[in-house]
Amino acid sequence: MNASLSYERDYNDWLLEQARLLRKGRMSEVDGATIAEEIEDMVTESEAALTSYIRLVLVHLCKLAYMKNRQPVRHWRREIRLFRNQIEDRILDRYSNPSKLESLHARAWRGARRELEDVLDDADWRALPKTSPFTLDQVRDHTYFP
């Protein structure tokens, strides 16, 4: 069975087979084009997950900072801690480029701001700045809460 058919039939078996071929140095049998696509997809998915967790922290920090009804403060703080743990799990071993992280932070803020439109009162939402009111360091700082 050729590599593309195996890929279509059973993704995990295909991955294991490709890893086996690479380890054995059997490069002519490796499905290089599909492996390259998979690596690019992995980067995209990793960045999307990290951006999502940054967005969630930003939304919850804004709830703490801007919402008049602050009843679920303990719940928001607990969720912020959980999301920060996910951020650190993804950043520590994958991202060394500060400008890339800032780009993801800016993208996360755009999404957070749109999400907050449905959460905050109209006046509070309109008071939100165009750029994130919280730095990436504040997003990552496990002791920071507004």
Backbone as numpy.savetxt, mean C-alpha at the origin, in Angstrom:
# Nx Ny Nz CAx CAy CAz Cx Cy Cz
3.97 -30.18 -21.98 3.11 -29.00 -21.98 4.01 -27.76 -21.98
3.69 -26.78 -22.84 4.54 -25.60 -22.87 4.25 -24.70 -21.67
5.17 -23.74 -21.42 5.11 -22.91 -20.22 3.84 -22.07 -20.15
3.39 -21.50 -21.28 2.21 -20.64 -21.23 0.96 -21.45 -20.92
0.86 -22.67 -21.41 -0.30 -23.49 -21.08 -0.29 -23.86 -19.60
0.87 -24.18 -19.08 0.98 -24.51 -17.67 0.61 -23.30 -16.81
1.04 -22.13 -17.25 0.72 -20.88 -16.54 -0.79 -20.68 -16.48
-1.46 -20.91 -17.59 -2.91 -20.73 -17.64 -3.64 -21.77 -16.79
-3.10 -22.97 -16.72 -3.78 -24.05 -16.01 -3.61 -23.96 -14.50
-2.38 -23.75 -14.04 -2.12 -23.74 -12.60 -0.97 -22.78 -12.29
-1.34 -21.60 -11.86 -0.38 -20.53 -11.62 0.71 -20.94 -10.62
0.32 -21.52 -9.49 1.31 -21.88 -8.48 2.27 -22.95 -8.98
1.77 -23.95 -9.69 2.65 -24.97 -10.25 3.60 -24.34 -11.27
3.07 -23.41 -12.06 3.91 -22.72 -13.04 5.03 -21.96 -12.34
4.70 -21.24 -11.27 5.72 -20.50 -10.52 6.80 -21.44 -9.98
6.39 -22.51 -9.37 7.35 -23.47 -8.83 8.23 -24.07 -9.93
7.63 -24.36 -11.06 8.40 -24.90 -12.18 9.42 -23.88 -12.69
9.01 -22.64 -12.80 9.92 -21.60 -13.26 11.08 -21.43 -12.27
10.78 -21.46 -10.97 11.84 -21.35 -9.95 12.81 -22.53 -10.06
12.28 -23.72 -10.28 13.12 -24.92 -10.42 14.05 -24.79 -11.63
13.47 -24.34 -12.76 14.27 -24.17 -13.97 15.37 -23.12 -13.77
15.03 -22.03 -13.11 16.03 -20.98 -12.85 17.15 -21.51 -11.97
16.80 -22.21 -10.91 17.82 -22.74 -10.00 18.75 -23.74 -10.70
18.23 -24.47 -11.65 19.03 -25.46 -12.37 19.79 -24.83 -13.54
19.56 -23.53 -13.79 20.25 -22.86 -14.88 19.74 -23.23 -16.25
18.55 -23.72 -16.34 17.98 -24.15 -17.62 17.23 -22.96 -18.24
17.99 -21.95 -18.57 17.42 -20.67 -19.00 16.62 -20.77 -20.29
16.99 -21.65 -21.16 16.26 -21.76 -22.43 14.83 -22.28 -22.23
14.57 -22.91 -21.09 13.24 -23.45 -20.82 12.37 -22.51 -19.99
12.98 -21.46 -19.49 12.27 -20.51 -18.63 11.37 -19.62 -19.48
10.18 -19.32 -18.97 9.23 -18.43 -19.63 9.55 -16.99 -19.19
10.63 -16.45 -19.74 11.15 -15.16 -19.31 10.19 -13.99 -19.48
9.48 -13.95 -20.58 8.56 -12.83 -20.81 7.44 -12.81 -19.77
6.90 -13.97 -19.45 5.82 -14.02 -18.46 6.35 -13.76 -17.07
7.55 -14.23 -16.78 8.17 -13.94 -15.48 8.36 -12.44 -15.32
8.84 -11.78 -16.37 9.02 -10.32 -16.31 7.70 -9.61 -16.03
6.63 -10.04 -16.70 5.31 -9.46 -16.46 4.86 -9.68 -15.01
5.11 -10.88 -14.50 4.72 -11.19 -13.13 5.49 -10.33 -12.13
6.77 -10.09 -12.38 7.57 -9.25 -11.49 7.03 -7.82 -11.50
6.71 -7.30 -12.69 6.12 -5.96 -12.78 4.79 -5.89 -12.04
3.97 -6.93 -12.18 2.69 -6.98 -11.46 2.90 -7.01 -9.95
3.93 -7.71 -9.50 4.23 -7.78 -8.07 4.57 -6.40 -7.53
5.34 -5.64 -8.27 5.70 -4.28 -7.85 4.44 -3.42 -7.77
3.60 -3.49 -8.78 2.36 -2.72 -8.80 1.48 -3.07 -7.61
1.32 -4.35 -7.35 0.49 -4.80 -6.22 1.09 -4.37 -4.89
2.40 -4.45 -4.76 3.06 -4.03 -3.52 2.85 -2.55 -3.27
3.00 -1.74 -4.32 2.81 -0.30 -4.18 1.35 0.03 -3.87
0.42 -0.69 -4.49 -1.00 -0.45 -4.22 -1.34 -0.78 -2.78
-0.81 -1.88 -2.26 -1.07 -2.26 -0.87 -0.50 -1.22 0.09
0.74 -0.80 -0.15 1.35 0.20 0.72 0.57 1.51 0.66
0.21 1.94 -0.53 -0.57 3.18 -0.69 -1.89 3.06 0.06
-2.53 1.93 -0.01 -3.80 1.71 0.67 -3.65 1.85 2.19
-2.61 1.27 2.76 -2.41 1.38 4.20 -2.06 2.82 4.61
-1.27 3.50 3.80 -0.99 4.91 4.10 -2.29 5.71 4.06
-3.12 5.45 3.05 -4.41 6.14 2.93 -5.27 5.90 4.16
-5.32 4.66 4.63 -6.12 4.34 5.80 -5.63 5.06 7.05
-4.31 5.15 7.23 -3.78 5.90 8.36 -4.16 7.37 8.22
-4.00 7.94 7.03 -4.34 9.34 6.82 -5.82 9.62 7.13
-6.70 8.74 6.67 -8.14 8.92 6.94 -8.39 8.92 8.45
-7.80 7.98 9.14 -8.04 7.89 10.58 -7.39 9.04 11.35
-6.22 9.48 10.92 -5.61 10.66 11.56 -6.50 11.88 11.36
-7.07 12.02 10.18 -7.98 13.14 9.92 -9.25 13.04 10.75
-9.75 11.84 10.94 -10.92 11.67 11.80 -10.60 12.17 13.20
-9.42 11.82 13.70 -9.03 12.29 15.02 -8.87 13.81 15.06
-8.33 14.36 14.00 -8.01 15.79 13.99 -9.20 16.68 13.63
-10.10 16.20 12.78 -11.12 17.08 12.22 -12.56 16.78 12.63
-12.84 15.59 13.06 -14.24 15.26 13.35 -14.66 15.82 14.70
-15.85 16.38 14.73 -16.39 16.92 15.97 -16.86 15.80 16.89
-17.50 14.77 16.34 -17.93 13.62 17.11 -16.78 12.63 17.15
-16.12 12.56 18.28 -14.92 11.73 18.38 -15.15 10.51 19.26
-16.36 9.98 19.26 -16.69 8.84 20.11 -15.76 7.64 19.90
-15.54 7.22 18.68 -14.75 5.98 18.50 -13.24 6.21 18.48
-12.73 7.12 19.31 -11.30 7.45 19.30 -10.43 6.22 19.55
-10.79 5.42 20.54 -9.96 4.24 20.84 -9.93 3.28 19.65
-11.06 3.12 19.00 -11.12 2.26 17.82 -10.23 2.81 16.70
-10.30 4.10 16.44 -9.48 4.71 15.38 -8.00 4.56 15.70
-7.63 4.81 16.96 -6.22 4.69 17.35 -5.74 3.24 17.17
-6.57 2.29 17.54 -6.20 0.87 17.38 -6.02 0.54 15.90
-6.93 1.03 15.06 -6.79 0.77 13.62 -5.55 1.45 13.06
-5.26 2.67 13.50 -4.04 3.35 13.05 -2.82 2.49 13.38
-2.79 1.95 14.58 -1.65 1.10 14.97 -1.55 -0.13 14.06
-2.67 -0.76 13.78 -2.65 -1.93 12.90 -2.17 -1.57 11.50
-2.67 -0.46 10.96 -2.27 -0.04 9.62 -0.79 0.35 9.60
-0.31 0.99 10.66 1.11 1.35 10.72 1.98 0.10 10.73
1.55 -0.92 11.43 2.31 -2.18 11.42 2.40 -2.73 10.00
1.30 -2.68 9.26 1.30 -3.15 7.88 2.25 -2.31 7.02
2.24 -1.00 7.25 3.15 -0.12 6.50 4.60 -0.51 6.77
4.94 -0.67 8.03 6.32 -1.01 8.37 6.70 -2.37 7.81
5.79 -3.32 7.83 6.08 -4.64 7.26 6.42 -4.51 5.77
5.80 -3.58 5.08 6.00 -3.43 3.65 7.17 -2.50 3.31
7.46 -1.53 4.15 8.52 -0.56 3.85 9.89 -1.10 4.20
10.02 -1.69 5.36 11.34 -2.00 5.89 12.21 -2.81 4.94
11.62 -3.73 4.22 12.46 -4.57 3.38 12.27 -4.33 1.89
11.52 -3.29 1.50 11.26 -3.12 0.07 11.59 -1.76 -0.51
11.56 -0.72 0.29 11.68 0.63 -0.27 12.86 1.37 0.35
13.80 1.76 -0.49 14.92 2.55 -0.02 14.92 3.93 -0.67
14.02 4.17 -1.60 13.95 5.42 -2.34 12.94 6.36 -1.68
13.41 7.40 -0.96 12.49 8.31 -0.27 11.52 9.01 -1.21
11.94 9.35 -2.42 11.04 10.04 -3.34 9.90 9.12 -3.78
10.15 7.83 -3.88 9.09 6.87 -4.21 8.06 6.83 -3.09
8.55 6.79 -1.84 7.63 6.78 -0.70 6.80 8.06 -0.65
7.42 9.19 -0.95 6.68 10.46 -0.95 5.63 10.47 -2.05
5.94 9.87 -3.18 4.98 9.78 -4.27 3.78 8.93 -3.86
4.04 7.80 -3.19 2.96 6.96 -2.70 2.13 7.68 -1.63
2.82 8.46 -0.79 2.14 9.25 0.24 1.20 10.28 -0.41
1.67 10.95 -1.45 0.83 11.94 -2.15 -0.37 11.26 -2.80
-0.16 10.11 -3.41 -1.26 9.37 -4.03 -2.26 8.92 -2.96
-1.74 8.48 -1.82 -2.61 8.04 -0.73 -3.45 9.21 -0.21
-2.85 10.40 -0.13 -3.60 11.56 0.36 -4.74 11.91 -0.60
-4.50 11.83 -1.89 -5.58 12.13 -2.84 -6.77 11.20 -2.61
-6.49 9.92 -2.39 -7.56 8.97 -2.12 -8.21 9.22 -0.77
-7.40 9.54 0.22 -7.94 9.80 1.56 -8.86 11.01 1.55
-8.45 12.03 0.84 -9.25 13.26 0.78 -10.61 12.98 0.14
-10.62 12.19 -0.92 -11.89 11.82 -1.55 -12.76 11.00 -0.59
-12.13 10.09 0.14 -12.88 9.27 1.09 -13.44 10.12 2.23
-12.68 11.11 2.68 -13.11 11.95 3.79 -14.29 12.85 3.41
-14.48 13.05 2.13 -15.62 13.85 1.69 -16.93 13.23 2.18
-16.98 11.91 2.27 -18.19 11.22 2.73 -18.25 11.10 4.25
-17.16 11.40 4.93 -17.08 11.17 6.37 -17.23 12.47 7.16
-16.58 13.52 6.68 -16.57 14.79 7.41 -17.75 15.65 7.01
-18.13 16.54 7.93 -19.11 17.55 7.57 -18.55 18.37 6.43
-19.45 18.97 5.65 -19.05 19.72 4.46 -18.00 20.78 4.78
-18.20 21.54 5.83 -17.25 22.61 6.18 -15.90 22.02 6.57
-15.92 20.92 7.33 -14.67 20.28 7.73 -13.93 19.73 6.52
-14.66 19.10 5.60 -14.03 18.54 4.42 -13.40 19.64 3.58
-14.10 20.74 3.41 -13.56 21.84 2.60 -12.33 22.47 3.24
-12.17 22.30 4.54 -11.00 22.84 5.25 -9.76 21.98 5.06
-9.93 20.79 4.53 -8.77 19.93 4.32 -7.84 20.54 3.28
-6.55 20.49 3.54 -5.60 21.02 2.56 -5.49 20.13 1.33
-4.97 20.67 0.26 -4.79 19.90 -0.98 -3.67 18.87 -0.83
-2.68 19.19 -0.01 -1.61 18.23 0.26 -1.81 17.70 1.68
-1.25 16.56 1.95 -1.48 15.88 3.23 -1.10 16.77 4.41
-1.99 16.85 5.41 -1.67 17.61 6.62 -0.71 16.84 7.54
-0.42 15.61 7.19 0.47 14.77 7.98 1.63 14.31 7.12
2.82 14.40 7.67 4.01 13.97 6.95 4.07 12.44 6.93
4.89 11.93 6.06 5.08 10.48 6.01 5.68 9.99 7.33
6.55 10.79 7.94 7.10 10.41 9.24 5.99 10.32 10.29
5.03 11.24 10.27 3.91 11.17 11.21 3.03 9.95 10.92
2.83 9.66 9.66 2.05 8.48 9.30 2.70 7.21 9.87
4.01 7.16 9.83 4.74 5.95 10.26 5.03 5.93 11.75
4.98 7.07 12.43 5.36 7.18 13.85 4.30 6.55 14.74
4.65 5.46 15.40 3.69 4.72 16.23 3.24 5.49 17.46
3.91 6.58 17.79 3.53 7.36 18.96 2.75 8.62 18.59
2.67 8.93 17.31 2.02 10.19 16.90 0.52 10.01 16.71
-0.23 10.88 17.39 -1.67 11.02 17.19 -2.01 12.49 17.35
-2.84 13.04 16.46 -3.18 14.47 16.61 -4.10 14.70 17.81
